[in-house]
Coordinates of C-alpha atoms in Angstrom, one line a residue:
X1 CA 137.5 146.6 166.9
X2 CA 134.9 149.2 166.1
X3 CA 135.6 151.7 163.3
X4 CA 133.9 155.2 162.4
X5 CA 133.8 157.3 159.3
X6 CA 136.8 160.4 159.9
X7 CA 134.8 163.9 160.8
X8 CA 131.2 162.2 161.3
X9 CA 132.1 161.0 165.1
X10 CA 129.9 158.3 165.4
X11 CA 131.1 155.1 165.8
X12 CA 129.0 151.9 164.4
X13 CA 128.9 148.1 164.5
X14 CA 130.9 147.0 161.8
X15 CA 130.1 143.2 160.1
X16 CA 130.3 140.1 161.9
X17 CA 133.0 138.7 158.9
X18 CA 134.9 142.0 160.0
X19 CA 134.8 141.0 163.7
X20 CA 135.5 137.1 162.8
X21 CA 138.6 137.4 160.8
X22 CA 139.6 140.7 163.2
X23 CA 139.7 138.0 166.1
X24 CA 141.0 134.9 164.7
X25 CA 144.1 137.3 163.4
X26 CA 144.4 138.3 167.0
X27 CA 143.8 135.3 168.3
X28 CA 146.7 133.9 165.8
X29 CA 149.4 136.3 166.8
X30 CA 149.1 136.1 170.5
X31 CA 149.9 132.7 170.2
X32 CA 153.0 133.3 168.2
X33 CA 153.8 136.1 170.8
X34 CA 152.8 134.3 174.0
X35 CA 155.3 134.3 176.1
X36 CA 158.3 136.8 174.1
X37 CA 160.2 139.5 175.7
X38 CA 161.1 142.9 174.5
X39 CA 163.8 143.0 172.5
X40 CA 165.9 146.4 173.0
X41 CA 168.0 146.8 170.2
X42 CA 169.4 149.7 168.6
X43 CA 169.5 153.5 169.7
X44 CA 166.3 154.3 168.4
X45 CA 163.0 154.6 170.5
X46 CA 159.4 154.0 170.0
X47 CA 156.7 155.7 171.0
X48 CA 153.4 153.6 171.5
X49 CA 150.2 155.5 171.1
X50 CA 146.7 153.5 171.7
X51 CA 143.2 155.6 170.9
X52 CA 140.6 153.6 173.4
X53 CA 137.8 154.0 175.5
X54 CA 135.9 152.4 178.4
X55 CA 132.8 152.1 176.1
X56 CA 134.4 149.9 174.1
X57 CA 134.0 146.6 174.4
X58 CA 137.1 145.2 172.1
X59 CA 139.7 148.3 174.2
X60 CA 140.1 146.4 177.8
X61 CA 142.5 143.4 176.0
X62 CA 144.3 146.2 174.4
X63 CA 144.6 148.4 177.5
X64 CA 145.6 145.3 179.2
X65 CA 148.7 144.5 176.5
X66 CA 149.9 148.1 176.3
X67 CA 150.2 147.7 180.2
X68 CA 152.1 144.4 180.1
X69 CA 154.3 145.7 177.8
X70 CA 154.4 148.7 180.3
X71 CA 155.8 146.7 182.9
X72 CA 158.6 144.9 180.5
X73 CA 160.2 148.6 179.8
X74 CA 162.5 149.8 182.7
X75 CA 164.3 152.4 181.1
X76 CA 164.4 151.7 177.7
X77 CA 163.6 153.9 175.0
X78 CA 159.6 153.1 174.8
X79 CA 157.2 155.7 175.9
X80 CA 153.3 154.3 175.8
X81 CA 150.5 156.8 175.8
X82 CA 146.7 156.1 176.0
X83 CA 144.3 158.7 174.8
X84 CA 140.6 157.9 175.6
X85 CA 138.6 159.0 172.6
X86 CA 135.0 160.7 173.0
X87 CA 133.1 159.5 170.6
X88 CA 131.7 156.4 172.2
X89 CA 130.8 158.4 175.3
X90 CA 127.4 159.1 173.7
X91 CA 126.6 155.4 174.1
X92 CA 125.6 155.3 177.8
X93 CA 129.0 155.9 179.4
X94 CA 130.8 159.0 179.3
X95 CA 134.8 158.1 179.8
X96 CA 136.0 159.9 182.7
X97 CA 139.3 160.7 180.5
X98 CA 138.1 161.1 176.9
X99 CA 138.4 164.3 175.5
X100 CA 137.6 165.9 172.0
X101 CA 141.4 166.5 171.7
X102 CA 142.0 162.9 171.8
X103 CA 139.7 162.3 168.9
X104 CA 141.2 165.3 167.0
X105 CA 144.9 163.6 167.3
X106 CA 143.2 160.3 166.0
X107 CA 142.2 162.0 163.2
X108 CA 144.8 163.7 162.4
X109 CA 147.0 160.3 162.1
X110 CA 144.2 159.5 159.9
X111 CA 145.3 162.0 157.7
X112 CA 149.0 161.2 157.7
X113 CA 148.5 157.5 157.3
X114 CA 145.5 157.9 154.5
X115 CA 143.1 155.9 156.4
X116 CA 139.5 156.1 155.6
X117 CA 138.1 155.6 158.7
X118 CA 138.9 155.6 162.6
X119 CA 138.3 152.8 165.1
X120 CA 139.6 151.5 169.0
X121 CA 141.6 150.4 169.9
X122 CA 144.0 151.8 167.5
X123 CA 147.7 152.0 168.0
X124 CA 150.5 154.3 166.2
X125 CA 153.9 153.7 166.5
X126 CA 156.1 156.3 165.8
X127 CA 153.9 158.0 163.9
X128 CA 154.0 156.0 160.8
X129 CA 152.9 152.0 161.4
X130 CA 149.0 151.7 162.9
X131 CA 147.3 148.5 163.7
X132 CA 144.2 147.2 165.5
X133 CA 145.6 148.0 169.1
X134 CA 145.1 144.7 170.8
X135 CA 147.5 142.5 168.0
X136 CA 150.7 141.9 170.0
X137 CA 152.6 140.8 167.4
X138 CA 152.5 143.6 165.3
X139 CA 152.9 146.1 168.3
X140 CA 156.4 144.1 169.5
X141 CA 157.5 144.0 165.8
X142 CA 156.6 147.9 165.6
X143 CA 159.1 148.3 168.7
X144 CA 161.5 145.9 167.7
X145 CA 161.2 148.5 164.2
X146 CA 161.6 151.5 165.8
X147 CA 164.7 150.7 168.6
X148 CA 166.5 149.6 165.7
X149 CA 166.8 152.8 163.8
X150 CA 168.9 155.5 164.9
X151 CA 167.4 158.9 165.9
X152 CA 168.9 162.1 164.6
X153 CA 166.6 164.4 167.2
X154 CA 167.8 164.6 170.7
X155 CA 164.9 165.5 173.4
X156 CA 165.9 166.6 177.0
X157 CA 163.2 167.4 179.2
X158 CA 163.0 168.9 182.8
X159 CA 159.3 169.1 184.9
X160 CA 158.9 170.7 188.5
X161 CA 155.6 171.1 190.1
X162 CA 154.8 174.2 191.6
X163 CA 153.1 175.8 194.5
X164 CA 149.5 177.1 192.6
X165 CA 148.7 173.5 191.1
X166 CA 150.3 173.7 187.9
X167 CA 153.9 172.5 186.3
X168 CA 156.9 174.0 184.5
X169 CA 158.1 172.1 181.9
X170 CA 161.1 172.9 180.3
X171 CA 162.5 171.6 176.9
X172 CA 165.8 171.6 174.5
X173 CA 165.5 169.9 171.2
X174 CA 169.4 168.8 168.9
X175 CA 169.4 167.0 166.0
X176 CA 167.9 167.9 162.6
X177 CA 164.7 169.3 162.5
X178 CA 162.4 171.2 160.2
X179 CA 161.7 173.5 162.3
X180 CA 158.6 174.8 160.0
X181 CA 157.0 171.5 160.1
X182 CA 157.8 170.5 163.3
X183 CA 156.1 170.8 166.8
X184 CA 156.6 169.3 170.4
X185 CA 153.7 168.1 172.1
X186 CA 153.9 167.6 176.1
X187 CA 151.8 165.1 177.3
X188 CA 151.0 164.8 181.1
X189 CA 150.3 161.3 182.2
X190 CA 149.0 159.4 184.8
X191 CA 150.6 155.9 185.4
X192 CA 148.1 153.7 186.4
X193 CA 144.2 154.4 187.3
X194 CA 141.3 151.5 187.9
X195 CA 137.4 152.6 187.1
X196 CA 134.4 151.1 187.6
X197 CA 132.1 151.1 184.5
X198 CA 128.6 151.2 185.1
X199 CA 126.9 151.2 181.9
X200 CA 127.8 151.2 178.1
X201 CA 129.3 148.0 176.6
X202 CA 131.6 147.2 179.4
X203 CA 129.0 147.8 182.3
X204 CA 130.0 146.0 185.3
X205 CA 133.2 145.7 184.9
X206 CA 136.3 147.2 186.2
X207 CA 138.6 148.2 183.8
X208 CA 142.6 149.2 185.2
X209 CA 144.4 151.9 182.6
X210 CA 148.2 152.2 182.0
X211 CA 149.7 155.5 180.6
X212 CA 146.3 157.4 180.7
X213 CA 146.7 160.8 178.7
X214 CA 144.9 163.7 180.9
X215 CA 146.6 166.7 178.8
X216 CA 148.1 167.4 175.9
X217 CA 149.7 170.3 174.3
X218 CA 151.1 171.0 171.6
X219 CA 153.7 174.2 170.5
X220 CA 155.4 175.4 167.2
X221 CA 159.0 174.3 167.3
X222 CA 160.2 178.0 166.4
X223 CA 163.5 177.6 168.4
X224 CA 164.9 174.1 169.6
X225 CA 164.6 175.5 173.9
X226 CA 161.5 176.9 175.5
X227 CA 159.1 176.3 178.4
X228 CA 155.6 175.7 178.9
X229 CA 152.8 175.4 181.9
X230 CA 150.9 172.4 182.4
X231 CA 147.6 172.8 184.5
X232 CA 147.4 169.8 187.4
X233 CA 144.3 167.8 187.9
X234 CA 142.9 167.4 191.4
X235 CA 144.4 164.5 193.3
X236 CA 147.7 165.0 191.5
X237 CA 150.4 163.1 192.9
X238 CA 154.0 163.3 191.7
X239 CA 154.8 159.7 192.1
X240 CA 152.1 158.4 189.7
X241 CA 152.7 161.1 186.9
X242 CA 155.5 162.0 184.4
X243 CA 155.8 164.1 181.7
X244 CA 156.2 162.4 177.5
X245 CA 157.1 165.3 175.5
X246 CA 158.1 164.2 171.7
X247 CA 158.8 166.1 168.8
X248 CA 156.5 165.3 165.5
X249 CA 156.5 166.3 161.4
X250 CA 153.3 167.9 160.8
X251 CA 154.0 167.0 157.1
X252 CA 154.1 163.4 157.4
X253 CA 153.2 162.9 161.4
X254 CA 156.5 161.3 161.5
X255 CA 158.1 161.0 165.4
X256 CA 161.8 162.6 165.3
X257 CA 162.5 162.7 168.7
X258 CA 161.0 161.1 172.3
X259 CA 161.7 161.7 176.3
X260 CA 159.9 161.5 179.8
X261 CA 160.8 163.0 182.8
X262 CA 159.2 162.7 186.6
X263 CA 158.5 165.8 188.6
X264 CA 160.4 167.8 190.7
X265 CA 159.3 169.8 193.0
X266 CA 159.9 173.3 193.6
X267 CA 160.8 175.0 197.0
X268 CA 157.5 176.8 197.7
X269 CA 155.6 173.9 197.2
X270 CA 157.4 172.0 199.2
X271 CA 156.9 174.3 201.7
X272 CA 153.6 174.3 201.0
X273 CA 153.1 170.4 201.8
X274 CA 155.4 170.9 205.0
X275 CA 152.5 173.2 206.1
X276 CA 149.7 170.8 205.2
X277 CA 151.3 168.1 207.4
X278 CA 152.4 169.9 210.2
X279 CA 148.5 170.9 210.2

């Protein structure tokens, strides 16, 4: 786990007694876990977010355990998303899908949660438990939390890919809202991604992602339906990507309301793909 003070950006090596008791706690409860299912109780949801990065050495066993427990969902009600943070991308490697953004969002739960400092890997569940990401006990006891209590926000979600390398998504939020603290945030995700890290911390190794975040955006909730654009990265492939969209308290950072969708695609760029193969 490495923690650094909030607004100053620059992560450093916390004590060795830090790191000790850090690891002998995670040690501890992936022994008590080894070996437990999901649990899907309830008509709640949770939504699992983990702030990591490839330059950190303690992130690759929490990448890898928000990934197993990616693989345990089917279509349950947990959504996993995994921001790369920048600020270890000073440290001889730059994360190929960090972003400023990420960090901002970190600190902002920082806020919420009145914690003193940020660190990775660091994962919020619904907005209101946080934990050092790589303890699976306390991440399937946050789930097992959150399925069990009912939502009163309803999210439906609908994304289509278009012909000019970009997405419509649209939205329609029910339930009880606020709307003047409230926002929806759309988060474009790639599944699954492998990188090889050549320098930094975790030099020489290859590191495989789950859920990677590559955009993130974020709208008033001024009327419970709307739409937004989504800009696509190069080598986008509708089979490895979905959309997340949930709907948040900016009072609190409390999650009210969670969905995913995959992507349709729309006539003319189907058409557009017909072209490219008959080529």
């Amino acid at each position: 786990m490495r923690k650094i003070k909030i607004f100053a950006l620059v992560p450093f090596f916390i004590g060795a007694v830090i790191i000790s008791a850090a690891f002998i706690n995670n040690k501890r409860t992936a022994e008590k876990s080894n070996g437990k299912k999901l649990k899907f109780d309830g008509k709640g949801f949770a939504l699992v977010e983990l702030f990591t990065s490839e330059g950190c050495s303690s992130c690759p066993p929490a990448d890898d355990l928000v990934a197993k427990v990616q693989k345990e969902v089917g279509d349950k009600p947990i959504y996993i998303l995994a921001y790369h943070v920048d600020y270890w991308d000073r440290l001889g490697w730059k994360d190929a899908f960090s972003s400023a953004d990420y960090t901002k969002r970190q600190n902002e739960y920082a806020h919420w949660l009145n914690l003193s400092q940020i660190y990775t890997p660091q994962i919020v569940v619904n907005g209101k438990t946080e934990f050092v990401g790589s303890q699976e006990g306390a991440l399937r006891n946050a789930i097992k939390t959150g399925l069990q209590r009912s939502s009163n926000v309803q999210l439906s979600l609908n994304a289509t890919r278009n012909a000019n390398n970009t997405a419509s998504v649209q939205y329609k939020v029910e339930g009880q809202t606020d709307n003047a603290h409230s926002v929806i945030s759309l988060a474009l995700v790639q599944k699954q991604a492998v990188i090889k890290v050549e320098r930094g911390e975790n030099g020489g190794r290859t590191l495989a992602h789950a859920q990677v975040v590559r955009n993130l955006q974020t709208l008033p909730l001024s009327k419970n339906n709307g739409s937004a654009t989504v800009a696509l990265p190069s080598g986008f492939d509708a089979q490895g990507w979905e959309i997340i969209g949930f709907v948040q308290n900016t009072a609190n950072g409390a999650v009210l309301g969670v969905s995913k969708t995959p992507f349709k695609v729309s006539a003319d760029a189907g058409n557009q793909q017909d072209a490219k193969n008959i080529q």
